[in-house]
Short mmCIF file of C-alpha atoms and ligand atoms in Angstrom, two decimals:
data_model
loop_
_atom_site.label_atom_id
_atom_site.label_comp_id
_atom_site.label_asym_id
_atom_site.label_seq_id
_atom_site.Cartn_x
_atom_site.Cartn_y
_atom_site.Cartn_z
CA MET D 29 -17.54 132.29 -9.37
CA ARG D 30 -14.13 132.49 -7.91
CA ILE D 31 -14.46 131.81 -4.07
CA VAL D 32 -11.93 131.82 -1.28
CA LEU D 33 -12.87 129.86 1.85
CA LEU D 34 -11.32 131.03 5.10
CA GLY D 35 -11.51 129.63 8.51
CA ALA D 36 -9.53 128.06 11.32
CA GLN D 37 -8.43 124.35 10.98
CA GLY D 38 -11.54 122.29 11.89
CA SER D 39 -13.97 124.93 10.61
CA GLY D 40 -15.21 122.72 7.85
CA LYS D 41 -13.48 124.35 4.95
CA GLY D 42 -12.66 120.95 3.11
CA THR D 43 -16.08 119.52 3.73
CA GLN D 44 -17.95 122.45 2.60
CA ALA D 45 -15.60 123.11 -0.37
CA GLU D 46 -16.55 119.58 -1.54
CA LYS D 47 -20.39 120.33 -1.32
CA LEU D 48 -19.89 123.59 -2.99
CA SER D 49 -17.92 122.20 -5.78
CA ALA D 50 -20.59 119.75 -6.48
CA GLU D 51 -23.29 122.37 -6.27
CA LEU D 52 -21.65 125.02 -8.43
CA ASN D 53 -19.66 122.61 -10.60
CA ILE D 54 -16.47 124.32 -10.14
CA PRO D 55 -13.28 122.68 -8.80
CA HIS D 56 -12.29 122.44 -5.28
CA ILE D 57 -8.58 123.34 -4.91
CA SER D 58 -7.03 122.62 -1.55
CA THR D 59 -3.31 123.46 -1.18
CA GLY D 60 -3.19 121.00 1.79
CA ASP D 61 -4.54 118.16 -0.42
CA ILE D 62 -2.15 118.99 -3.31
CA PHE D 63 0.75 118.96 -0.73
CA ARG D 64 -0.31 115.72 0.74
CA ASP D 65 -0.84 114.03 -2.59
CA ASN D 66 2.85 115.01 -3.48
CA ILE D 67 4.19 113.79 -0.14
CA LYS D 68 2.36 110.50 -0.75
CA ARG D 69 3.72 110.02 -4.26
CA GLY D 70 7.33 110.97 -3.22
CA THR D 71 7.61 113.80 -5.82
CA GLU D 72 10.16 116.48 -5.69
CA LEU D 73 7.54 118.98 -4.42
CA GLY D 74 6.60 116.28 -1.79
CA ARG D 75 10.08 116.00 -0.41
CA LEU D 76 10.44 119.78 -0.32
CA VAL D 77 7.16 120.44 1.67
CA LYS D 78 7.02 117.36 3.91
CA GLU D 79 8.82 118.76 6.98
CA TYR D 80 6.57 121.84 7.11
CA ALA D 81 3.41 120.05 6.44
CA ASP D 82 4.26 117.28 9.12
CA LYS D 83 4.96 120.11 11.80
CA GLY D 84 1.91 122.21 10.88
CA LEU D 85 4.21 125.00 9.70
CA LEU D 86 3.41 127.07 6.44
CA VAL D 87 5.38 125.95 3.42
CA PRO D 88 7.44 128.84 2.05
CA ASP D 89 5.29 131.46 0.13
CA GLU D 90 7.41 131.15 -3.02
CA VAL D 91 6.69 127.42 -3.35
CA THR D 92 2.91 127.69 -2.47
CA ILE D 93 2.44 130.70 -4.85
CA ARG D 94 4.21 129.00 -7.76
CA ILE D 95 2.06 125.84 -7.32
CA MET D 96 -1.13 127.66 -7.07
CA ARG D 97 -0.55 130.03 -10.00
CA ALA D 98 0.21 126.97 -12.28
CA ARG D 99 -3.00 125.24 -10.89
CA LEU D 100 -5.29 128.16 -11.47
CA GLU D 101 -4.09 128.46 -15.09
CA GLN D 102 -5.57 125.05 -15.92
CA GLU D 103 -8.45 124.60 -18.11
CA ASP D 104 -10.93 123.49 -15.44
CA CYS D 105 -10.72 126.72 -13.45
CA SER D 106 -11.89 128.82 -16.37
CA ASN D 107 -15.46 129.13 -14.88
CA GLY D 108 -14.36 129.70 -11.36
CA PHE D 109 -12.89 127.64 -8.35
CA ILE D 110 -13.14 127.18 -4.79
CA LEU D 111 -9.92 127.91 -2.86
CA ASP D 112 -9.42 125.96 0.43
CA GLY D 113 -6.37 126.80 2.23
CA PHE D 114 -4.96 129.53 0.04
CA PRO D 115 -4.33 132.35 0.59
CA ARG D 116 -3.04 131.75 4.13
CA ASN D 117 -1.22 135.04 4.67
CA MET D 118 -1.15 138.68 3.25
CA LYS D 119 1.69 137.94 0.91
CA GLN D 120 -0.23 135.00 -0.74
CA ALA D 121 -3.45 137.17 -1.00
CA LYS D 122 -1.51 139.87 -2.69
CA ALA D 123 0.21 137.53 -5.05
CA LEU D 124 -3.25 135.85 -5.92
CA GLU D 125 -4.53 139.30 -6.87
CA GLU D 126 -1.86 139.39 -9.42
CA PHE D 127 -3.12 136.24 -11.42
CA SER D 128 -6.87 136.03 -10.50
CA SER D 129 -9.71 138.17 -9.00
CA VAL D 130 -11.74 136.85 -5.95
CA ASP D 131 -15.55 137.19 -6.24
CA ARG D 132 -16.41 136.10 -2.70
CA ALA D 133 -14.36 135.35 0.42
CA ILE D 134 -16.42 133.23 2.78
CA SER D 135 -15.12 132.82 6.36
CA LEU D 136 -16.44 129.94 8.38
CA GLU D 137 -16.46 131.21 11.84
CA ILE D 138 -15.81 128.78 14.87
CA SER D 139 -14.22 129.11 18.34
CA ASP D 140 -10.76 127.65 19.11
CA GLU D 141 -12.45 125.17 21.51
CA GLU D 142 -14.73 123.91 18.96
CA ALA D 143 -11.78 123.67 16.34
CA VAL D 144 -9.74 121.53 18.77
CA ARG D 145 -12.95 119.22 19.47
CA ARG D 146 -13.40 118.89 15.71
CA ILE D 147 -9.89 118.30 14.72
CA ALA D 148 -9.39 115.61 17.37
CA GLY D 149 -12.20 113.40 15.67
CA ARG D 150 -11.11 114.08 12.23
CA ARG D 151 -10.08 110.92 9.99
CA ASN D 152 -9.59 110.44 6.39
CA CYS D 153 -9.31 107.47 4.01
CA PRO D 154 -5.55 106.86 3.22
CA LYS D 155 -6.73 105.58 -0.28
CA CYS D 156 -9.41 107.97 -1.58
CA GLY D 157 -8.96 110.98 0.68
CA ARG D 158 -12.60 110.93 1.60
CA LEU D 159 -13.15 112.97 4.98
CA TYR D 160 -14.99 111.82 8.08
CA HIS D 161 -15.53 112.95 11.67
CA MET D 162 -15.84 110.11 14.25
CA VAL D 163 -18.72 112.09 15.97
CA TYR D 164 -20.23 114.35 13.35
CA ASN D 165 -19.86 112.52 10.14
CA PRO D 166 -18.94 108.90 11.09
CA PRO D 167 -18.22 106.03 8.55
CA LYS D 168 -20.97 103.42 8.52
CA GLU D 169 -18.55 100.70 9.74
CA ASP D 170 -16.28 101.15 12.59
CA GLU D 171 -13.09 103.30 11.37
CA LEU D 172 -13.48 102.02 7.83
CA CYS D 173 -13.91 104.07 4.68
CA ASP D 174 -17.39 103.59 3.40
CA VAL D 175 -16.11 103.19 -0.17
CA CYS D 176 -12.74 101.66 0.00
CA HIS D 177 -13.32 99.72 3.27
CA VAL D 178 -9.69 100.53 4.39
CA LYS D 179 -8.95 101.56 7.85
CA LEU D 180 -9.12 105.49 8.41
CA VAL D 181 -6.19 107.38 9.46
CA GLN D 182 -5.58 110.55 11.44
CA ARG D 183 -3.26 113.22 9.79
CA ASP D 184 -0.05 113.81 11.73
CA ASP D 185 -0.65 117.62 11.77
CA ASP D 186 -4.04 116.88 13.42
CA LYS D 187 -2.17 115.57 16.62
CA PRO D 188 -2.53 117.99 19.61
CA GLU D 189 0.81 119.69 19.51
CA ALA D 190 0.63 120.44 15.66
CA ILE D 191 -3.13 121.65 16.06
CA LYS D 192 -2.00 124.26 18.75
CA ARG D 193 0.78 125.50 16.51
CA ARG D 194 -1.69 125.69 13.42
CA LEU D 195 -4.34 127.59 15.24
CA GLY D 196 -1.68 130.10 16.43
CA ILE D 197 -0.59 130.56 12.83
CA TYR D 198 -4.08 130.95 11.69
CA HIS D 199 -4.92 134.01 14.24
CA LYS D 200 -1.61 135.60 13.42
CA GLU D 201 -1.34 135.22 9.73
CA THR D 202 -4.58 134.27 7.95
CA GLU D 203 -7.24 136.00 10.06
CA PRO D 204 -6.05 139.49 8.96
CA LEU D 205 -7.32 138.38 5.51
CA LYS D 206 -10.71 138.94 6.66
CA ASP D 207 -10.07 142.60 6.91
CA PHE D 208 -8.31 142.53 3.50
CA TYR D 209 -11.43 140.93 1.73
CA LYS D 210 -13.85 143.07 3.73
CA GLU D 211 -12.31 146.25 2.42
CA LYS D 212 -12.70 144.81 -1.22
CA GLY D 213 -16.43 144.26 -0.31
CA VAL D 214 -16.30 140.53 -1.06
CA LEU D 215 -16.18 139.06 2.55
CA LEU D 216 -19.25 136.94 3.86
CA LEU D 217 -19.15 135.56 7.41
CA VAL D 218 -20.97 132.26 8.00
CA ASP D 219 -21.54 130.60 11.44
CA GLY D 220 -19.39 127.37 11.10
CA SER D 221 -20.52 125.91 14.43
CA GLN D 222 -23.65 124.39 13.17
CA GLY D 223 -23.94 120.87 11.58
CA ILE D 224 -22.54 120.16 8.17
CA ASN D 225 -25.98 120.88 6.30
CA ASP D 226 -26.79 123.94 8.29
CA VAL D 227 -23.40 125.34 7.44
CA PHE D 228 -23.91 124.56 3.78
CA SER D 229 -27.36 126.30 3.69
CA GLY D 230 -25.72 129.41 5.46
CA ILE D 231 -23.20 129.56 2.59
CA MET D 232 -25.68 129.25 -0.11
CA LYS D 233 -27.91 131.90 1.57
CA ALA D 234 -24.81 134.16 1.93
CA LEU D 235 -23.88 133.76 -1.67
CA SER D 236 -27.23 134.60 -3.00
CA SER D 237 -27.76 137.69 -0.75
P1 AMP K 15 -4.36 122.15 5.44
O1 AMP K 15 -5.02 120.81 4.92
O2 AMP K 15 -5.02 123.26 4.59
O3 AMP K 15 -4.60 122.33 6.83
O4 AMP K 15 -2.83 122.29 5.05
C1 AMP K 15 -1.91 121.16 5.51
C2 AMP K 15 -0.39 121.84 5.60
O5 AMP K 15 -0.09 122.12 4.20
C3 AMP K 15 -0.38 123.07 6.37
O6 AMP K 15 -0.07 122.88 7.70
C4 AMP K 15 0.92 123.66 5.72
O7 AMP K 15 2.11 122.95 6.05
C5 AMP K 15 0.56 123.29 4.14
N1 AMP K 15 -0.07 124.48 3.44
C6 AMP K 15 -1.33 124.29 3.07
N2 AMP K 15 -1.77 125.41 2.47
C7 AMP K 15 -0.84 126.37 2.63
C8 AMP K 15 -0.57 127.72 2.15
N3 AMP K 15 -1.43 128.47 1.60
N4 AMP K 15 0.56 128.22 2.51
C9 AMP K 15 1.59 127.57 3.11
N5 AMP K 15 1.41 126.30 3.56
C10 AMP K 15 0.29 125.63 3.33
#
């Protein structure tokens, strides 16, 4: 099963992709995670993408497409994958078509108000990358990772100015992909405004229908 997850920032793509990956036993591939990991390790790719990612701007398509093409060629993707954050515009969607088909595109639907509310509470563990939300999915101990016990951090691009910019880019560049996948007959819309487990049930129901 080759799945693309669509949805505004804060719609829960990362959280649901992790759950789907465990349920379907296929890898969760997040372009944002790949870029952040490279930035953290100070690789050449990291240095190249840092200024875009920090400001909430899209990394140039050529770079993103090259990275994703190489990633999807890896052995663990042979039975399928869940893409989170790619494709992000029409050029990337057309490029993806050249190296892989898409069986389902799942769009997690939420309002901008809810997106902003959620992103403001989002934190992650700087050591293991585990995701939390201070209201909807809080750590057991105050602001500490349940597993690593280090202090959780907020992504630079989750700060208010960057959020506004990223939501604007989503509506202009990414949302049109819903029509693109609808025309191909693979689009599924799921209400992303519910709690984590209800959204997951909605996704599984949509996938089996
Ligand atoms: P995300 O975690 O998906 O919100 O991605 C974080 C940042 O990585 C984005 O704000 C972009 O700078 C960059 N990024 C992630 N995916 C893409 C993509 N498909 N195309 C271009 N830039 C991307």
